[in-house]
């Protein structure tokens, strides 16, 4: 879900453009690659559609049986799970990516946002994930050095078994955009959050933030959530607008149309929203936590994500401050040069695969 789907689409389309002798079999669900155009792929690719992920307990036995049959048919030299755990053990070498910060940050403030039942569920789920993460995995791929160290220490996994491949922005953000989104084409100060709804994203704080913004200030928050979740979680206000779930190809236009990328998150491994905003020349307003600072550095304005008043104060300070907004955008444009392109990321993945196979 969420960012994982973006990375999956990006990776698969990028390796289609890289000249190799590899043969690929892509196992996917309608949700994971809903808009995949298989006609664009070479004959090096085969695709197998699954009804559900093996993570779903109700259909896990059926899915694993099909995965076993698929592996027996294709005889892969290596299996790559983009973001694990896969809840399935192939018979060959298995490389697993991982990006669930809940698992190796048990003391994160994000847990305070969960009620008692959900906190227990999250803790049980983390233990289940750890069990499968440590079960016959050849090699792991994390997204930052910080995540690698925490993951290694908390799960007691050797650092030599973990590689780092930084997340980045999708190649679609290289497309030139010149027209604003019609809904966002207004004179308000527009803050955009491109995100699915997760507890760690802390999006509901927006309900409180608008209470500290004077009515005469034309500030609008734009979200990209399913309507049923938006209607249930957010108060009715002309300052909070839902754009609905978006396809990745439409996201560059949304960023082009906003004034600031806003992300009040409490827990991340890596959020692609940061480099996406940078490459689209947009200032970043986000949480004052180490994971955000390690990615953004000076290219962001930071706030206390647990204080609606502090968030509102930072928004009001930026409102009309074109000098600071331009400075943040310039710093972001320089910072994004340190991130790999989506093609570079795909090449690095393939390089790790080759290294593991040679061993």
Short mmCIF file of C-alpha atoms in Angstrom, two decimals:
data_model
loop_
_atom_site.label_atom_id
_atom_site.label_comp_id
_atom_site.label_asym_id
_atom_site.label_seq_id
_atom_site.Cartn_x
_atom_site.Cartn_y
_atom_site.Cartn_z
CA UNK A 1 0.00 0.00 0.00
CA UNK A 2 0.96 3.68 -0.16
CA UNK A 3 4.61 4.32 -0.97
CA UNK A 4 5.33 0.62 -1.50
CA UNK A 5 3.10 0.64 -4.58
CA UNK A 6 5.00 3.64 -5.96
CA UNK A 7 8.33 1.89 -5.49
CA UNK A 8 7.01 -1.33 -7.05
CA UNK A 9 5.76 0.46 -10.17
CA UNK A 10 8.95 2.48 -10.48
CA UNK A 11 11.26 -0.52 -10.06
CA UNK A 12 9.45 -2.74 -12.55
CA UNK A 13 9.25 -0.06 -15.23
CA UNK A 14 12.90 0.90 -14.72
CA UNK A 15 14.32 -2.64 -15.03
CA UNK A 16 12.35 -2.96 -18.27
CA UNK A 17 14.60 -0.19 -19.63
CA UNK A 18 17.87 -1.74 -18.42
CA UNK A 19 19.68 -4.02 -20.85
CA UNK A 20 20.30 -7.38 -19.17
CA UNK A 21 19.98 -11.07 -19.99
CA UNK A 22 17.69 -11.55 -16.99
CA UNK A 23 14.31 -13.20 -17.15
CA UNK A 24 11.74 -11.74 -14.73
CA UNK A 25 8.56 -13.21 -13.34
CA UNK A 26 6.46 -10.61 -11.53
CA UNK A 27 3.95 -11.84 -8.95
CA UNK A 28 1.38 -9.12 -8.27
CA UNK A 29 -2.17 -8.34 -7.15
CA UNK A 30 -4.67 -5.97 -8.74
CA UNK A 31 -4.08 -3.55 -5.88
CA UNK A 32 -0.29 -3.61 -6.06
CA UNK A 33 0.00 -2.98 -9.80
CA UNK A 34 -3.49 -1.78 -10.66
CA UNK A 35 -2.44 0.32 -13.66
CA UNK A 36 0.33 -1.89 -15.00
CA UNK A 37 0.44 -1.84 -18.83
CA UNK A 38 1.95 -5.21 -19.68
CA UNK A 39 2.15 -4.30 -23.39
CA UNK A 40 5.08 -1.97 -22.57
CA UNK A 41 7.27 -4.83 -21.34
CA UNK A 42 9.74 -6.93 -23.30
CA UNK A 43 9.53 -10.70 -23.65
CA UNK A 44 11.98 -10.95 -20.73
CA UNK A 45 8.96 -10.44 -18.45
CA UNK A 46 6.22 -12.80 -17.37
CA UNK A 47 3.39 -11.73 -15.06
CA UNK A 48 1.34 -13.82 -12.65
CA UNK A 49 -1.75 -12.27 -11.06
CA UNK A 50 -2.58 -13.32 -7.48
CA UNK A 51 -5.96 -12.80 -5.85
CA UNK A 52 -4.37 -11.62 -2.62
CA UNK A 53 -1.09 -11.17 -0.81
CA UNK A 54 0.24 -14.03 1.36
CA UNK A 55 0.00 -11.53 4.22
CA UNK A 56 -3.77 -12.09 4.26
CA UNK A 57 -4.37 -14.91 6.74
CA UNK A 58 -7.74 -16.02 5.31
CA UNK A 59 -6.23 -16.92 1.92
CA UNK A 60 -2.59 -17.49 2.88
CA UNK A 61 -2.62 -21.28 2.31
CA UNK A 62 -4.07 -20.85 -1.19
CA UNK A 63 -1.65 -18.05 -2.08
CA UNK A 64 1.42 -19.88 -0.80
CA UNK A 65 0.41 -22.98 -2.75
CA UNK A 66 0.24 -20.88 -5.92
CA UNK A 67 3.59 -19.24 -5.11
CA UNK A 68 5.17 -22.69 -4.69
CA UNK A 69 3.71 -23.82 -8.02
CA UNK A 70 4.93 -20.63 -9.68
CA UNK A 71 8.45 -21.06 -8.32
CA UNK A 72 8.52 -24.70 -9.46
CA UNK A 73 7.44 -23.64 -12.96
CA UNK A 74 9.80 -20.64 -13.34
CA UNK A 75 12.81 -22.08 -11.44
CA UNK A 76 14.20 -18.69 -10.36
CA UNK A 77 17.83 -18.23 -9.33
CA UNK A 78 16.69 -15.61 -6.87
CA UNK A 79 13.46 -14.29 -5.33
CA UNK A 80 13.16 -10.62 -4.42
CA UNK A 81 10.47 -9.39 -2.05
CA UNK A 82 10.33 -5.63 -2.50
CA UNK A 83 8.98 -4.93 1.01
CA UNK A 84 8.69 -7.86 3.37
CA UNK A 85 7.97 -9.95 5.16
CA UNK A 86 6.59 -12.18 2.42
CA UNK A 87 5.11 -14.83 4.78
CA UNK A 88 6.40 -17.34 2.21
CA UNK A 89 9.68 -19.22 1.96
CA UNK A 90 10.99 -19.89 -1.53
CA UNK A 91 13.40 -22.77 -2.03
CA UNK A 92 16.03 -20.57 -3.64
CA UNK A 93 17.96 -17.50 -2.46
CA UNK A 94 15.67 -14.83 -1.06
CA UNK A 95 16.45 -11.11 -0.84
CA UNK A 96 14.01 -9.04 1.17
CA UNK A 97 13.51 -5.30 1.36
CA UNK A 98 12.02 -3.88 4.53
CA UNK A 99 10.58 -0.46 5.41
CA UNK A 100 8.26 -0.90 8.39
CA UNK A 101 9.64 1.38 11.09
CA UNK A 102 7.07 0.15 13.65
CA UNK A 103 8.97 -3.15 13.94
CA UNK A 104 12.39 -1.85 14.99
CA UNK A 105 11.32 1.39 16.74
CA UNK A 106 9.28 -0.04 19.66
CA UNK A 107 9.71 3.14 21.71
CA UNK A 108 8.52 5.53 19.01
CA UNK A 109 6.08 8.30 20.01
CA UNK A 110 3.84 6.95 17.21
CA UNK A 111 2.67 4.19 19.55
CA UNK A 112 1.07 6.84 21.77
CA UNK A 113 -1.37 7.55 18.93
CA UNK A 114 -2.78 4.03 19.16
CA UNK A 115 -5.48 2.98 21.58
CA UNK A 116 -4.79 0.05 23.90
CA UNK A 117 -6.23 -2.61 21.59
CA UNK A 118 -4.45 -1.31 18.49
CA UNK A 119 -1.20 -0.99 20.40
CA UNK A 120 -1.42 -4.66 21.43
CA UNK A 121 -2.29 -5.63 17.85
CA UNK A 122 0.68 -3.65 16.53
CA UNK A 123 3.04 -5.28 19.03
CA UNK A 124 1.78 -8.77 18.13
CA UNK A 125 2.05 -8.00 14.41
CA UNK A 126 5.62 -6.78 14.90
CA UNK A 127 6.55 -10.05 16.63
CA UNK A 128 4.99 -12.03 13.77
CA UNK A 129 6.88 -9.95 11.21
CA UNK A 130 10.16 -10.42 13.08
CA UNK A 131 9.60 -14.19 13.08
CA UNK A 132 9.17 -14.24 9.29
CA UNK A 133 11.93 -11.68 8.74
CA UNK A 134 14.45 -13.99 10.40
CA UNK A 135 13.30 -17.15 8.64
CA UNK A 136 15.72 -18.23 5.90
CA UNK A 137 16.39 -14.83 4.34
CA UNK A 138 19.64 -14.63 2.36
CA UNK A 139 20.03 -10.85 2.43
CA UNK A 140 18.13 -7.70 3.44
CA UNK A 141 17.79 -4.27 1.86
CA UNK A 142 16.98 -1.19 3.98
CA UNK A 143 16.47 2.39 2.85
CA UNK A 144 18.82 4.37 5.12
CA UNK A 145 21.98 3.78 7.15
CA UNK A 146 20.05 4.80 10.26
CA UNK A 147 17.42 2.12 9.55
CA UNK A 148 20.14 -0.45 8.85
CA UNK A 149 21.77 0.12 12.26
CA UNK A 150 18.47 0.01 14.17
CA UNK A 151 17.22 -3.02 12.22
CA UNK A 152 20.47 -4.91 12.79
CA UNK A 153 20.57 -4.14 16.51
CA UNK A 154 16.91 -4.80 17.32
CA UNK A 155 16.59 -8.00 15.25
CA UNK A 156 20.15 -9.18 15.99
CA UNK A 157 21.06 -9.54 12.31
CA UNK A 158 24.64 -9.16 11.07
CA UNK A 159 25.36 -5.85 9.33
CA UNK A 160 27.06 -7.78 6.52
CA UNK A 161 23.68 -9.30 5.62
CA UNK A 162 22.10 -5.86 5.11
CA UNK A 163 22.54 -3.48 2.16
CA UNK A 164 21.21 0.06 1.85
CA UNK A 165 19.39 1.31 -1.24
CA UNK A 166 17.98 4.77 -0.73
CA UNK A 167 14.41 5.48 -1.66
CA UNK A 168 13.95 8.31 -4.11
CA UNK A 169 11.36 10.05 -6.22
CA UNK A 170 9.50 8.26 -8.99
CA UNK A 171 10.74 9.02 -12.51
CA UNK A 172 7.30 10.47 -13.31
CA UNK A 173 8.33 13.57 -11.33
CA UNK A 174 10.85 14.39 -14.07
CA UNK A 175 7.94 15.23 -16.37
CA UNK A 176 7.44 18.94 -16.98
CA UNK A 177 4.15 20.29 -15.56
CA UNK A 178 2.76 23.68 -16.59
CA UNK A 179 -0.91 23.55 -15.59
CA UNK A 180 -2.30 23.62 -12.08
CA UNK A 181 -4.81 21.13 -10.74
CA UNK A 182 -8.26 22.68 -11.22
CA UNK A 183 -9.33 22.14 -7.60
CA UNK A 184 -6.14 23.74 -6.31
CA UNK A 185 -6.10 26.65 -8.75
CA UNK A 186 -6.90 29.38 -6.22
CA UNK A 187 -5.13 32.12 -4.27
CA UNK A 188 -5.05 30.35 -0.90
CA UNK A 189 -1.85 29.23 0.85
CA UNK A 190 -1.98 25.56 -0.10
CA UNK A 191 -0.41 22.77 1.95
CA UNK A 192 -0.40 19.36 0.28
CA UNK A 193 0.00 15.97 1.98
CA UNK A 194 0.42 13.10 -0.49
CA UNK A 195 -0.21 10.15 1.78
CA UNK A 196 -2.43 7.22 2.60
CA UNK A 197 -3.99 7.19 6.08
CA UNK A 198 -1.79 5.52 8.69
CA UNK A 199 -1.59 6.23 12.46
CA UNK A 200 2.08 7.20 12.20
CA UNK A 201 1.29 9.89 9.60
CA UNK A 202 -0.47 11.90 12.34
CA UNK A 203 -2.81 13.52 9.79
CA UNK A 204 -5.63 14.11 12.28
CA UNK A 205 -3.54 16.82 13.93
CA UNK A 206 -4.78 19.05 11.09
CA UNK A 207 -8.19 19.20 12.84
CA UNK A 208 -6.48 20.94 15.76
CA UNK A 209 -4.07 23.03 13.69
CA UNK A 210 -6.84 24.96 11.95
CA UNK A 211 -8.15 26.06 15.36
CA UNK A 212 -4.94 28.11 15.78
CA UNK A 213 -5.07 29.70 12.32
CA UNK A 214 -7.01 32.98 12.22
CA UNK A 215 -10.15 32.73 10.10
CA UNK A 216 -9.10 35.65 7.91
CA UNK A 217 -5.98 33.78 6.74
CA UNK A 218 -6.76 31.81 3.60
CA UNK A 219 -4.93 28.56 4.40
CA UNK A 220 -6.01 25.24 2.92
CA UNK A 221 -4.84 21.68 3.62
CA UNK A 222 -5.17 19.22 0.72
CA UNK A 223 -5.27 15.47 1.43
CA UNK A 224 -5.36 12.38 -0.81
CA UNK A 225 -7.51 9.94 1.14
CA UNK A 226 -10.46 7.64 0.42
CA UNK A 227 -13.64 9.67 0.99
CA UNK A 228 -14.98 7.32 3.67
CA UNK A 229 -11.84 7.73 5.79
CA UNK A 230 -11.72 11.48 5.24
CA UNK A 231 -15.36 11.94 6.27
CA UNK A 232 -14.84 9.85 9.38
CA UNK A 233 -11.57 11.34 10.58
CA UNK A 234 -11.76 15.04 9.73
CA UNK A 235 -14.03 17.87 10.81
CA UNK A 236 -16.02 19.79 8.24
CA UNK A 237 -14.04 22.88 7.31
CA UNK A 238 -13.34 24.83 4.15
CA UNK A 239 -9.69 24.74 5.23
CA UNK A 240 -9.44 20.93 4.82
CA UNK A 241 -10.05 19.55 1.34
CA UNK A 242 -9.84 15.96 0.20
CA UNK A 243 -8.68 15.28 -3.37
CA UNK A 244 -9.32 11.56 -3.11
CA UNK A 245 -6.91 8.70 -3.82
CA UNK A 246 -4.47 9.69 -6.56
CA UNK A 247 -2.55 7.79 -9.20
CA UNK A 248 1.19 8.41 -9.21
CA UNK A 249 1.05 10.00 -12.68
CA UNK A 250 -1.19 12.79 -11.32
CA UNK A 251 0.98 13.60 -8.29
CA UNK A 252 3.48 15.91 -10.06
CA UNK A 253 0.63 18.24 -11.02
CA UNK A 254 -0.60 18.30 -7.42
CA UNK A 255 2.83 19.24 -6.10
CA UNK A 256 3.19 21.85 -8.84
CA UNK A 257 -0.12 23.37 -7.69
CA UNK A 258 0.66 23.63 -3.96
CA UNK A 259 2.75 26.14 -2.01
CA UNK A 260 4.20 23.74 0.58
CA UNK A 261 4.53 19.98 1.02
CA UNK A 262 3.23 19.27 4.55
CA UNK A 263 3.97 16.04 6.43
CA UNK A 264 3.29 15.82 10.21
CA UNK A 265 4.54 12.23 10.45
CA UNK A 266 5.69 10.60 13.69
CA UNK A 267 7.55 7.59 12.30
CA UNK A 268 9.23 6.83 8.97
CA UNK A 269 11.99 4.76 7.51
CA UNK A 270 12.02 6.96 4.43
CA UNK A 271 9.25 9.05 2.91
CA UNK A 272 9.45 9.61 -0.85
CA UNK A 273 7.36 12.74 -0.28
CA UNK A 274 10.57 14.56 0.69
CA UNK A 275 12.58 14.09 -2.53
CA UNK A 276 9.38 14.42 -4.58
CA UNK A 277 8.81 17.88 -3.13
CA UNK A 278 12.47 18.77 -3.66
CA UNK A 279 12.53 17.78 -7.32
CA UNK A 280 9.27 19.72 -7.87
CA UNK A 281 10.89 22.79 -6.28
CA UNK A 282 8.48 22.92 -3.34
CA UNK A 283 9.30 23.92 0.26
CA UNK A 284 8.92 21.23 2.92
CA UNK A 285 7.22 21.66 6.30
CA UNK A 286 7.60 18.55 8.43
CA UNK A 287 8.24 16.94 11.82
CA UNK A 288 11.32 17.74 13.84
CA UNK A 289 12.54 14.15 14.16
CA UNK A 290 15.86 12.55 13.26
CA UNK A 291 14.45 10.48 10.38
CA UNK A 292 13.19 13.67 8.69
CA UNK A 293 16.36 15.68 9.35
CA UNK A 294 18.54 12.84 8.05
CA UNK A 295 16.69 13.03 4.73
CA UNK A 296 15.96 16.77 4.40
CA UNK A 297 18.78 18.46 6.29
CA UNK A 298 18.45 22.25 5.95
CA UNK A 299 15.92 21.86 3.13
CA UNK A 300 12.86 21.90 5.40
CA UNK A 301 11.09 23.92 8.06
CA UNK A 302 10.50 21.79 11.15
CA UNK A 303 7.80 21.72 13.84
CA UNK A 304 6.77 19.71 16.88
CA UNK A 305 4.25 17.26 15.34
CA UNK A 306 2.50 16.81 18.70
CA UNK A 307 1.79 20.55 19.05
CA UNK A 308 -0.98 21.91 16.84
CA UNK A 309 -0.11 25.40 18.06
CA UNK A 310 3.53 25.07 16.99
CA UNK A 311 2.50 23.73 13.59
CA UNK A 312 0.09 26.63 13.09
CA UNK A 313 2.78 29.11 14.14
CA UNK A 314 5.24 27.71 11.56
CA UNK A 315 2.57 27.87 8.84
CA UNK A 316 1.70 31.48 9.69
CA UNK A 317 5.42 32.39 9.66
CA UNK A 318 5.79 30.96 6.15
CA UNK A 319 2.61 32.54 4.85
CA UNK A 320 3.67 35.46 2.68
CA UNK A 321 7.36 34.94 3.51
CA UNK A 322 8.48 34.47 -0.09
CA UNK A 323 12.14 34.85 0.83
CA UNK A 324 12.07 31.85 3.21
CA UNK A 325 9.88 29.79 0.85
CA UNK A 326 12.29 30.38 -2.03
CA UNK A 327 15.26 29.59 0.22
CA UNK A 328 13.75 26.24 1.23
CA UNK A 329 12.95 25.41 -2.39
CA UNK A 330 16.53 26.23 -3.45
CA UNK A 331 18.01 24.13 -0.65
CA UNK A 332 15.73 21.26 -1.64
CA UNK A 333 16.78 21.48 -5.27
CA UNK A 334 20.42 21.10 -4.19
CA UNK A 335 19.66 18.36 -1.66
CA UNK A 336 17.77 16.18 -4.14
CA UNK A 337 20.93 15.90 -6.25
CA UNK A 338 22.31 13.58 -3.54
CA UNK A 339 19.47 11.09 -4.03
CA UNK A 340 19.68 8.41 -6.71
CA UNK A 341 17.33 8.59 -9.66
CA UNK A 342 14.73 5.84 -9.91
CA UNK A 343 16.93 4.28 -12.61
CA UNK A 344 19.99 4.43 -10.34
CA UNK A 345 17.97 2.74 -7.61
CA UNK A 346 16.95 -0.09 -9.93
CA UNK A 347 20.55 -0.56 -11.08
CA UNK A 348 21.71 -0.78 -7.46
CA UNK A 349 19.07 -3.41 -6.71
CA UNK A 350 20.26 -5.47 -9.69
CA UNK A 351 23.89 -5.06 -8.59
CA UNK A 352 23.05 -6.50 -5.16
CA UNK A 353 21.25 -9.41 -6.81
CA UNK A 354 24.34 -10.16 -8.91
CA UNK A 355 26.61 -10.04 -5.86
CA UNK A 356 24.39 -12.49 -3.95
CA UNK A 357 24.20 -14.87 -6.92
CA UNK A 358 27.99 -14.84 -7.33
CA UNK A 359 28.38 -15.87 -3.70
#
